[in-house]
CSV table of C-alpha atoms in Angstrom, one decimal:
chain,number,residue,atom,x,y,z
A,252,UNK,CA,-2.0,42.0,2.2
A,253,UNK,CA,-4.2,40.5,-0.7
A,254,UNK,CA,-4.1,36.7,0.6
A,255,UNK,CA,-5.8,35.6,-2.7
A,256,UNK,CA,-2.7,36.9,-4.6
A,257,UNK,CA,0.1,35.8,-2.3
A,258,UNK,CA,-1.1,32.4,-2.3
A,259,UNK,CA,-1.3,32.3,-6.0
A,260,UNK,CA,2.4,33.4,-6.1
A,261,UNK,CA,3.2,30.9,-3.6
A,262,UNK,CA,1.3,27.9,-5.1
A,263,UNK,CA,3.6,29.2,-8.3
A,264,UNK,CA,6.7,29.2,-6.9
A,265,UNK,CA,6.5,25.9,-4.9
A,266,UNK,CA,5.2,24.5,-8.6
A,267,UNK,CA,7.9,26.0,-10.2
A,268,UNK,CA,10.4,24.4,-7.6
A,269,UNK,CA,8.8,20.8,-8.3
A,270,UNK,CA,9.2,21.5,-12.0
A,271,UNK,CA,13.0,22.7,-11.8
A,272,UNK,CA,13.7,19.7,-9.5
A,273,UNK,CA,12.4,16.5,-11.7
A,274,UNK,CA,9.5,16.0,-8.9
A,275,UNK,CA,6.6,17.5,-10.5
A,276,UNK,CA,4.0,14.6,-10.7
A,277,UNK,CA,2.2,14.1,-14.1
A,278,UNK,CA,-0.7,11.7,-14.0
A,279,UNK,CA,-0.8,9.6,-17.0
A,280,UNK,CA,-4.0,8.4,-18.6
A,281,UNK,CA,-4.2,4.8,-18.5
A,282,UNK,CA,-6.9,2.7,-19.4
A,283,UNK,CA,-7.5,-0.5,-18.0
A,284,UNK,CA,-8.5,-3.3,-20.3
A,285,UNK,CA,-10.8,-6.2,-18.2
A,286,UNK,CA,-9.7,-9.3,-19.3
A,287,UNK,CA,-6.0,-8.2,-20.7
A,288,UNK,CA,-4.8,-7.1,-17.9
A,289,UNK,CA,-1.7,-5.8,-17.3
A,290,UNK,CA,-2.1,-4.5,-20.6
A,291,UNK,CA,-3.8,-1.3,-20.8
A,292,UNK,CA,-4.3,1.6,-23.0
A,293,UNK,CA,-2.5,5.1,-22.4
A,294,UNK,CA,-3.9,8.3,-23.6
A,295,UNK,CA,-0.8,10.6,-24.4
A,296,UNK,CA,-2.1,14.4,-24.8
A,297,UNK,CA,-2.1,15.6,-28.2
A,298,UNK,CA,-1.5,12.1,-29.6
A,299,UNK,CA,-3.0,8.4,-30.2
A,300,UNK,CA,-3.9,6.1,-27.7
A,301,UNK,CA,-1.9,3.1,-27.8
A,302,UNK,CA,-1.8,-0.7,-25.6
A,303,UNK,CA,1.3,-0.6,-23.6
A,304,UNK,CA,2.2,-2.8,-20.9
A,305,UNK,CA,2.4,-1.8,-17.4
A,306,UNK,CA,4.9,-3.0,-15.0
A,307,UNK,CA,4.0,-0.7,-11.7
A,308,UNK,CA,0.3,-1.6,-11.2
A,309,UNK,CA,-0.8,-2.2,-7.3
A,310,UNK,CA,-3.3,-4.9,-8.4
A,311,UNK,CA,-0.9,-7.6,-7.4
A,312,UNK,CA,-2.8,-10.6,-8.6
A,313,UNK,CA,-5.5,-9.3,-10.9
A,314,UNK,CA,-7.8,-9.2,-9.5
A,315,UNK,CA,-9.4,-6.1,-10.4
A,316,UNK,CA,-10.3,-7.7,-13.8
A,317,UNK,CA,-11.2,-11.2,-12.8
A,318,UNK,CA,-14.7,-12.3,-13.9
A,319,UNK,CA,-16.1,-13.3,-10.5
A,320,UNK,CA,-15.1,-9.6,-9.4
A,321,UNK,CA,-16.6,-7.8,-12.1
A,322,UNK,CA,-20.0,-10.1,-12.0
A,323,UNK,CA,-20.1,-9.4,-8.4
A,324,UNK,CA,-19.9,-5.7,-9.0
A,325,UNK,CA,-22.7,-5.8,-11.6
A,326,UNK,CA,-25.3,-7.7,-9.7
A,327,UNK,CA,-24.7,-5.2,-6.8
A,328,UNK,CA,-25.3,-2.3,-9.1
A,329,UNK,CA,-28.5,-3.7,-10.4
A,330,UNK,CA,-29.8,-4.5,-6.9
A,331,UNK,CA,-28.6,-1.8,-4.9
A,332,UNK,CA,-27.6,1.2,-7.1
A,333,UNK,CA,-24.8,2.7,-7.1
A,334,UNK,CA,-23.8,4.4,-3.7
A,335,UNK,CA,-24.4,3.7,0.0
A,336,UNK,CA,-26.6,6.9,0.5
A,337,UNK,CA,-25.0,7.3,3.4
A,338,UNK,CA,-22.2,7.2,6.3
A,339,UNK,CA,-22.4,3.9,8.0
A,340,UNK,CA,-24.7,5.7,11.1
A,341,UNK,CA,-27.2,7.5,8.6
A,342,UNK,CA,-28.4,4.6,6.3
A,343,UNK,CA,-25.5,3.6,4.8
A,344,UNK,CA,-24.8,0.3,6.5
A,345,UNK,CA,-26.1,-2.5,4.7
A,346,UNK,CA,-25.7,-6.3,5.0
A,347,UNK,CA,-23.0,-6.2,2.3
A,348,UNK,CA,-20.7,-4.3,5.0
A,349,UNK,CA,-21.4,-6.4,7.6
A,350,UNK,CA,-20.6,-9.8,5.4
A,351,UNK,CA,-17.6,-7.9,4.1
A,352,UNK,CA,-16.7,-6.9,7.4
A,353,UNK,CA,-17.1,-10.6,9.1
A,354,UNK,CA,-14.6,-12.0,5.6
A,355,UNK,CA,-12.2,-10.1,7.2
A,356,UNK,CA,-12.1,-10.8,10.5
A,357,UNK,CA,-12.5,-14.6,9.7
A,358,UNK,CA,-9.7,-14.3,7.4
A,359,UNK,CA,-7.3,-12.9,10.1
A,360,UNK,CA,-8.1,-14.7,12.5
A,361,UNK,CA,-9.8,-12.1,14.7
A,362,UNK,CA,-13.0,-11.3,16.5
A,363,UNK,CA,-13.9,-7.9,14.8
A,364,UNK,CA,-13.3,-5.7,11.6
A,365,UNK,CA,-13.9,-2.2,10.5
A,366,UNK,CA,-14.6,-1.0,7.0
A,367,UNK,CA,-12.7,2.7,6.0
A,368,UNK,CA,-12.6,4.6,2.8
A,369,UNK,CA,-9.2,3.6,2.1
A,370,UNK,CA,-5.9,1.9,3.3
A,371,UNK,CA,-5.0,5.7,4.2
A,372,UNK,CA,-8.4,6.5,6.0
A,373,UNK,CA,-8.0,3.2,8.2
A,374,UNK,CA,-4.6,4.1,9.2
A,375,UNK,CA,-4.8,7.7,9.9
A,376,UNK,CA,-8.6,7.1,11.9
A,377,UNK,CA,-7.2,4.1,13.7
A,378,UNK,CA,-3.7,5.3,15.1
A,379,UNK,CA,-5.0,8.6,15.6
A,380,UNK,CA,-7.8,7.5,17.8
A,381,UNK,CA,-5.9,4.7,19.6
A,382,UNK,CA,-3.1,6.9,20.3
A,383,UNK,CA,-5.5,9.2,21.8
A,384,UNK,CA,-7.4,6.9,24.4
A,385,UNK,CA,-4.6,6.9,27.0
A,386,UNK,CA,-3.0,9.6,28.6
A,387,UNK,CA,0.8,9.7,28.1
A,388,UNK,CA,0.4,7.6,25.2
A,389,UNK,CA,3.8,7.0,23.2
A,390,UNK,CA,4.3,4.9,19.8
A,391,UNK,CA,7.5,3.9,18.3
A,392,UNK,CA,7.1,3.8,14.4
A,393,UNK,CA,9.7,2.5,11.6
A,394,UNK,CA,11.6,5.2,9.9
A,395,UNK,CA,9.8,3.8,7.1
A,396,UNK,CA,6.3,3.3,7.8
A,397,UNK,CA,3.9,4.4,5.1
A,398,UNK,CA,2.8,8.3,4.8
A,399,UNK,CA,-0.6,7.6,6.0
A,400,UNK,CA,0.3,6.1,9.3
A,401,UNK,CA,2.8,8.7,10.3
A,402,UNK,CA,-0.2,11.5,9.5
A,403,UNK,CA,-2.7,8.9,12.3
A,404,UNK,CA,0.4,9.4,15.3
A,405,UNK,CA,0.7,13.3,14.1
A,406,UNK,CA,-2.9,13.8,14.6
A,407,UNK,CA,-2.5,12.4,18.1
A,408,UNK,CA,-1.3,13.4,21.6
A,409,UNK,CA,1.2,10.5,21.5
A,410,UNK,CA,4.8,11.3,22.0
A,411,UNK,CA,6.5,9.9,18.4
A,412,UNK,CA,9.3,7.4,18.7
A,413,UNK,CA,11.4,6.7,15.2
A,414,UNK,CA,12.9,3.4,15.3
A,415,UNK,CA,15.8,2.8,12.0
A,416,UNK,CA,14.1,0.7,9.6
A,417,UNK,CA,14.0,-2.7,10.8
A,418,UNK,CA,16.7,-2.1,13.4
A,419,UNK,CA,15.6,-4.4,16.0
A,420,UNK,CA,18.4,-3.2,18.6
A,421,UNK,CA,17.2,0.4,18.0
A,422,UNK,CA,13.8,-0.4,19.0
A,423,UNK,CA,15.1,-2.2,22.1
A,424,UNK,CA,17.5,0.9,22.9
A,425,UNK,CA,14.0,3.3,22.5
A,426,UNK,CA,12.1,0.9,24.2
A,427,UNK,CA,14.4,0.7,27.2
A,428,UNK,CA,14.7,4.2,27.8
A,429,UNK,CA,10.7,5.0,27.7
A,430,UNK,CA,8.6,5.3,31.7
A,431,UNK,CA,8.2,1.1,32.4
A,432,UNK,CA,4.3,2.9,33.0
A,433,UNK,CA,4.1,4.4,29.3
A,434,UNK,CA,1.3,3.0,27.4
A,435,UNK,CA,2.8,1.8,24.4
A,436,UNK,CA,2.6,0.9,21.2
A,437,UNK,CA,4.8,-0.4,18.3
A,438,UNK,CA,3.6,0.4,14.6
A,439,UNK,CA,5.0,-1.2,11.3
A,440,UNK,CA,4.6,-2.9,8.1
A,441,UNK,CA,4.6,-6.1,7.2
A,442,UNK,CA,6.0,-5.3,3.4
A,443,UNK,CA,7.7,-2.1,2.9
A,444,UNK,CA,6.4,-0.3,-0.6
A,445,UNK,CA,9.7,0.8,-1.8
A,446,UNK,CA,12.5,-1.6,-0.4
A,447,UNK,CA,10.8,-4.9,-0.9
A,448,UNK,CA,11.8,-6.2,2.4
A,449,UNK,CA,9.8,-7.6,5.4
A,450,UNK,CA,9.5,-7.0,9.2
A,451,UNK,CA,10.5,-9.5,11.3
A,452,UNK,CA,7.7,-10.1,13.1
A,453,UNK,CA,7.9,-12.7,15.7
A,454,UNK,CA,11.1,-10.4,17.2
A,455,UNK,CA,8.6,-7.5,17.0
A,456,UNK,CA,6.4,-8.9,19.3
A,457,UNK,CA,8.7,-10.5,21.3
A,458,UNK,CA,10.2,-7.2,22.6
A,459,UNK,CA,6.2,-6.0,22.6
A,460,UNK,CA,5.6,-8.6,24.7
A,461,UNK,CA,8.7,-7.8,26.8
A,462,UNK,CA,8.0,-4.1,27.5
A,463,UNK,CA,4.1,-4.3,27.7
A,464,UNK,CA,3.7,-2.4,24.1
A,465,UNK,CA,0.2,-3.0,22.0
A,466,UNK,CA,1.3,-4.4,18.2
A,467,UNK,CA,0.0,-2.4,14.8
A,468,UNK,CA,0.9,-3.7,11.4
A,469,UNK,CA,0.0,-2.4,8.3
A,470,UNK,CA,-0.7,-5.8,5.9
A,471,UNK,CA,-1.4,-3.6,2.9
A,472,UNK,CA,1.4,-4.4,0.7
A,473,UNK,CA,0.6,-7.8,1.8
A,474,UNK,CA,-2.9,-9.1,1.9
A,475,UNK,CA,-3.7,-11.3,-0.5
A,476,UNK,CA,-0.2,-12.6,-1.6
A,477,UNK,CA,1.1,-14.4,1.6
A,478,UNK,CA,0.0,-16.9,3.7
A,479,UNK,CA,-2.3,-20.4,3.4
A,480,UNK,CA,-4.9,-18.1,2.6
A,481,UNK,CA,-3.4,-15.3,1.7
A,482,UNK,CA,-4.3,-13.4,4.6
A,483,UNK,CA,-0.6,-11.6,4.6
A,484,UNK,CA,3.0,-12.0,6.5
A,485,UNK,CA,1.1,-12.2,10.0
A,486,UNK,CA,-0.4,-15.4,8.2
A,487,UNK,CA,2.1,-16.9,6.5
A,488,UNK,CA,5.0,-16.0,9.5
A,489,UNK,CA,2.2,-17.0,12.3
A,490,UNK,CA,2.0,-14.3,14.0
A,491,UNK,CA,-1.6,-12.7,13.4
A,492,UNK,CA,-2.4,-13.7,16.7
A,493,UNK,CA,0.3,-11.9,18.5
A,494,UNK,CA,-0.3,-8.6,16.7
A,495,UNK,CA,-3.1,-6.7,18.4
A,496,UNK,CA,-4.2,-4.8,15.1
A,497,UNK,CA,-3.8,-5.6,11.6
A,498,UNK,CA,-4.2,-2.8,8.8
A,499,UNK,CA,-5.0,-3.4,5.3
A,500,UNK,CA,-6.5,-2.5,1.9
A,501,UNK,CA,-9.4,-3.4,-0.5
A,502,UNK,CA,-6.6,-1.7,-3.0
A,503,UNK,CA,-4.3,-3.4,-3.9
A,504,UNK,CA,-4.2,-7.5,-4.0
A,505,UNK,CA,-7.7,-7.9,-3.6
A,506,UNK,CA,-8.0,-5.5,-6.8
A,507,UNK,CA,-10.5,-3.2,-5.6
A,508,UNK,CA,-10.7,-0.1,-3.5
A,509,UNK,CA,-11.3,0.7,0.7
A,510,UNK,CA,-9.3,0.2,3.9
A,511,UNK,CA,-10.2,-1.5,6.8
A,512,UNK,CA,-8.3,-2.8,10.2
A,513,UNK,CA,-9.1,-6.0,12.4
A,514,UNK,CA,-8.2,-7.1,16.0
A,515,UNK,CA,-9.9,-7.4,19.0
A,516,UNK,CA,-13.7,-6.6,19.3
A,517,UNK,CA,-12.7,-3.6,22.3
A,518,UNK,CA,-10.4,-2.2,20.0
A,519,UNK,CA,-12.5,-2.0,16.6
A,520,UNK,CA,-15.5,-1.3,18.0
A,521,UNK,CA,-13.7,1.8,20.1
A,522,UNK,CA,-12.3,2.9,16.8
A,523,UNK,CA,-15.9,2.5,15.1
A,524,UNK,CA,-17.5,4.7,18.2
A,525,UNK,CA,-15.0,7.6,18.1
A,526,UNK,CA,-12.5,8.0,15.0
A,527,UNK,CA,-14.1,10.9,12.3
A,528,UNK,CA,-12.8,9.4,9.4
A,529,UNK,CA,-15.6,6.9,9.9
A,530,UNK,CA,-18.3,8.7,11.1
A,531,UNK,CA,-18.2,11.3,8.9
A,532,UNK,CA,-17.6,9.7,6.0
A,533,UNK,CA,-20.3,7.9,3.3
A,534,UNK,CA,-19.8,4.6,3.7
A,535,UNK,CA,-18.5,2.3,0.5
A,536,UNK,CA,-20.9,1.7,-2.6
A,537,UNK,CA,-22.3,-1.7,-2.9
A,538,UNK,CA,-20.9,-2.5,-5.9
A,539,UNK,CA,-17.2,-1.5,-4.1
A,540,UNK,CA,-18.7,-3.5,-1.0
A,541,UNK,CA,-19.4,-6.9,-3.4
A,542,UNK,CA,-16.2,-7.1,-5.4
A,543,UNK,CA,-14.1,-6.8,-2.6
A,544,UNK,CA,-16.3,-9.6,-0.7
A,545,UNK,CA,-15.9,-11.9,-3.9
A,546,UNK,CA,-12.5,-11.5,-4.4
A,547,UNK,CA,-11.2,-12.2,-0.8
A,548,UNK,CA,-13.2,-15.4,-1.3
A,549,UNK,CA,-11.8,-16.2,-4.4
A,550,UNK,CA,-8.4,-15.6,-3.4
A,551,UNK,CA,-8.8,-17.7,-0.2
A,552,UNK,CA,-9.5,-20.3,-2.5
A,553,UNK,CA,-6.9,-19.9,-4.8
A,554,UNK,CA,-3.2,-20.9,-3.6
A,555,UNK,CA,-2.3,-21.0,-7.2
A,556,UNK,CA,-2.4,-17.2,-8.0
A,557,UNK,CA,-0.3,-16.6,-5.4
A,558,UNK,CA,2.0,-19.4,-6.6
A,559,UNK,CA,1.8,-18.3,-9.6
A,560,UNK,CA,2.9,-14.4,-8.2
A,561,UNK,CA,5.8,-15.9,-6.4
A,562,UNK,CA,7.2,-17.6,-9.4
A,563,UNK,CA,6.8,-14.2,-11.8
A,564,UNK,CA,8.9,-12.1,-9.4
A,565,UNK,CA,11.3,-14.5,-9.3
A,566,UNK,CA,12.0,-14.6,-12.5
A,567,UNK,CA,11.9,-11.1,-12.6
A,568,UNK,CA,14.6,-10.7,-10.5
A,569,UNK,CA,16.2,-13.6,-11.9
A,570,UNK,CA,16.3,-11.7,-15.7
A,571,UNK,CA,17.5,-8.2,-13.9
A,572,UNK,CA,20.5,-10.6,-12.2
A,573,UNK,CA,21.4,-12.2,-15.6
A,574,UNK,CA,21.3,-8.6,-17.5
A,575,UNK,CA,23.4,-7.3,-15.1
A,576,UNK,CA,21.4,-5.0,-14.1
A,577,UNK,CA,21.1,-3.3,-10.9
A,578,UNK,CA,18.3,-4.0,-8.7
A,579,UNK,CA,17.8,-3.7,-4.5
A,580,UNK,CA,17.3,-6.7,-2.4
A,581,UNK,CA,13.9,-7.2,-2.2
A,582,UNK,CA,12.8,-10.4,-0.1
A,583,UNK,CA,9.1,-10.0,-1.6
A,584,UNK,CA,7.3,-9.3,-5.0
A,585,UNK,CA,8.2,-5.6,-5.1
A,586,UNK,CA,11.7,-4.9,-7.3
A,587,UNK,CA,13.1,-1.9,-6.8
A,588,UNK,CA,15.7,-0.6,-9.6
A,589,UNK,CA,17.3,2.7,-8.0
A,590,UNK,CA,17.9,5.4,-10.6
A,591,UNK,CA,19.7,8.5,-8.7
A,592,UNK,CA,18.0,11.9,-9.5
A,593,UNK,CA,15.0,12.9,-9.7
A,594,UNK,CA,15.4,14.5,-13.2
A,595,UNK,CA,17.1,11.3,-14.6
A,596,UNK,CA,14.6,8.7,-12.8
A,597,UNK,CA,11.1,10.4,-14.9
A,598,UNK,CA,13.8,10.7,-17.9
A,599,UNK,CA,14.2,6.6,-17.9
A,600,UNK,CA,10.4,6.6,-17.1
A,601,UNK,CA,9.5,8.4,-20.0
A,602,UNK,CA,11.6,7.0,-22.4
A,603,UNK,CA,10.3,3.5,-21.4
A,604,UNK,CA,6.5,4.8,-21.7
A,605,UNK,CA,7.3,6.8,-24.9
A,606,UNK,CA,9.3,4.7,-26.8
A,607,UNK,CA,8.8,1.0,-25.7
A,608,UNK,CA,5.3,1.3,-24.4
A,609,UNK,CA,6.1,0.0,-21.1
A,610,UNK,CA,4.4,1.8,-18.3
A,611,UNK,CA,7.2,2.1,-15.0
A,612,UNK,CA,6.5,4.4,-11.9
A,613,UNK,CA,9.4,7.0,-11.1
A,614,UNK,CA,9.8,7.1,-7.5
A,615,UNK,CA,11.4,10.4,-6.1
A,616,UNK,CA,11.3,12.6,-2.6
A,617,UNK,CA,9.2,12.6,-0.6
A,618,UNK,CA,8.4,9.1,-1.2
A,619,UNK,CA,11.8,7.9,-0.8
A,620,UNK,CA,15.0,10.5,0.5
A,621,UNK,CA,16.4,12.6,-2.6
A,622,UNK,CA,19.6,10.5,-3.7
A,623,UNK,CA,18.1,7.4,-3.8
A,624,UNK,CA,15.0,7.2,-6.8
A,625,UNK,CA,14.1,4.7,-8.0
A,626,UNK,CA,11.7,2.6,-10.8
A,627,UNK,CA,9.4,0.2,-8.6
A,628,UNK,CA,8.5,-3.4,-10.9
A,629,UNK,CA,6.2,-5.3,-9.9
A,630,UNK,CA,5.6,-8.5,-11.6
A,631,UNK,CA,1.9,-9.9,-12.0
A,632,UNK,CA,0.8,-13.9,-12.0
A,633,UNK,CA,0.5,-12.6,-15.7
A,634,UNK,CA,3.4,-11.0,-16.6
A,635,UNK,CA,5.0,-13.5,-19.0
A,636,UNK,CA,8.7,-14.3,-20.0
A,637,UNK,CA,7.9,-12.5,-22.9
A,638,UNK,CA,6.8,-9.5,-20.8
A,639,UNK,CA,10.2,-9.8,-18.8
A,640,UNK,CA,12.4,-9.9,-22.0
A,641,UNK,CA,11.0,-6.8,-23.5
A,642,UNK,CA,11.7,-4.8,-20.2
A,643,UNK,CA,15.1,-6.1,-20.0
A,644,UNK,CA,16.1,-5.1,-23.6
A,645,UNK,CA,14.4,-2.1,-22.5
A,646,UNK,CA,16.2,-1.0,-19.2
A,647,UNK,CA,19.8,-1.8,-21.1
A,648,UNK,CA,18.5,1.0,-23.6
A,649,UNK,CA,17.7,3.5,-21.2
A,650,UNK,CA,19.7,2.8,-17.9
């Protein structure tokens, strides 16, 4: 057998597949413009640039393009250069992690916090290593926890549980049956990415509690956006302290890039001592490192912005109602508008990008099941009502 050529063929075929189904991902070239923001600039190949507006952008508040952000990120580039030099054991821990790293527990409430590479990094290196510590280890997941905390449980011994999406009776039911001497643990989100709805967390815990389960919750769609602080739904429901671990990004409302988790020093410090997504991986450039450090503090600060975030998606959803169009219920800032098909959702896409220069992510399998795409809208603190009318004479054109 000539491997080289059968894996060409098969790379080929699955491509071709992709292509015949609607899922083949293009990347489009957009160009973020500091201080316009969410306008950017999109690249089409073979033609001129041109500023569109984009309505799918994971950096919730801005922050990405605020100017204590980008000032922070300078001044660590002139001091410090550009990269760590190293992983976090071989030179590249500097006091920048370490302040970074005490922001975050302070801001949650906990004892300890680890820095990862990403959101995804964090949650693969942290489930996979916790779920490995005990023997007999099982963990019972939501049918819709995010991609890169389903690869952590695979990558452990841990017997996998799937409890229906927020289907508290279901998780008592899987709960009930398990060994009463099963280590366990229950893993979820706080905000899920493509529904727009929210765990209830308090229950959570109280069947945690009740059947001696450790708590994981992955804050990323939500740190930075909820809470007195903004320190997520744990935060603004109460319940940080009764989760054991908390997950988030650098990524996404604090606007700039990394992972990290927080929760009791034991824990994190087990994670740091074993989990190879950390210790083999270079540890986060300083100029990564600062911005994300001077945007958690600004956004501590700063009630407003996420005031200010509320009150845009609200009218968001508020515009889709009075169009008549059709949107999910979505109890957060995430609105989701389903478009069946994956050939038709990138269609609408498309057409929006192409000929009303507003930027919309199609969302299709294996994201979300086939049957049920999707366009995901996410409003900004500076998405304006003239912003939200220009989408909604949009959508009636192409939907």
């Amino acid at each position: 057998m000539n491997t080289r050529q059968s894996l060409l063929d098969h790379c080929a075929t699955h491509l071709g597949g992709l292509r015949a189904e609607g899922r083949y991902r293009d990347f489009a070239q957009l160009e973020k413009l500091a201080g316009r923001f969410p306008r950017y600039r999109w690249h089409p190949a073979g033609g001129a640039a041109r500023e569109i507006t984009v309505w799918s952008a994971n950096d919730y508040l801005g922050m990405g393009t605020h100017p204590a952000v980008r000032q922070a990120a300078c001044q660590a580039a002139e001091a410090h250069g550009a990269g760590a030099g190293g992983t976090r054991n071989i030179s590249g821990t500097s006091p920048l992690h370490a302040a970074l790293e005490a922001e975050l527990a302070d801001w949650h409430g906990k004892p300890a916090a680890l820095l990862f590479g990403s959101g995804y990094q964090a949650n693969q290196a942290a489930l996979s290593s916790l779920l490995a510590a005990l023997p007999s280890m099982e963990v019972f997941s939501d049918a819709m926890n995010h991609a890169s905390m389903i690869d952590g449980m695979r990558r452990s011994p841990a017997r996998r549980h799937i409890w229906r999406h927020n289907d508290l009776a279901h998780l008592e039911e899987l709960l009930a049956a398990a060994d009463p001497a099963t280590p366990k643990v229950i893993a979820c989100e706080s905000v899920y990415s493509m529904e727009g709805d929210i765990a209830p967390l308090h229950a959570i815990c109280d069947l945690a509690d009740r059947f001696g389960a450790l708590t994981y919750l992955d804050e990323v769609h939500a740190v930075g956006l909820y809470g007195t602080q903004g320190a997520g739904i744990a935060e603004r429901d109460a319940a940080a302290q009764r989760i054991d671990i908390i997950e988030g990004t650098l990524a996404k409302g604090i606007g700039v890039y990394g992972g990290y988790i927080a929760g009791e020093a034991s824990l994190v410090d087990y994670v740091r001592s074993v989990a190879g997504g950390l210790i083999f991986t270079t540890a986060l450039p300083p100029t990564v490192t600062a911005a994300a450090l001077a945007s958690i503090r600004q956004i501590r600060a700063d009630a407003a912005l996420r005031d200010r975030l509320a009150g845009r998606a609200a009218a968001l959803k508020a515009a889709l109602d009075a169009s008549g169009l059709s949107r999910l219920p979505s109890e957060s800032h995430i609105v989701p508008i389903p478009v069946p098909g994956a050939d038709r959702c990138r269609a609408v896409a498309r057409r929006l990008l192409e000929e009303f220069s507003l930027y919309v992510t199609p969302i299709n399998y294996p994201t979300v099941p086939r049957g049920t795409e999707r366009l995901r809208l996410c409003a900004t603190p500076f998405h304006d009502d003239a912003m939200i009318e220009a989408l909604m004479a949009a959508l009636k054109e192409v939907l």
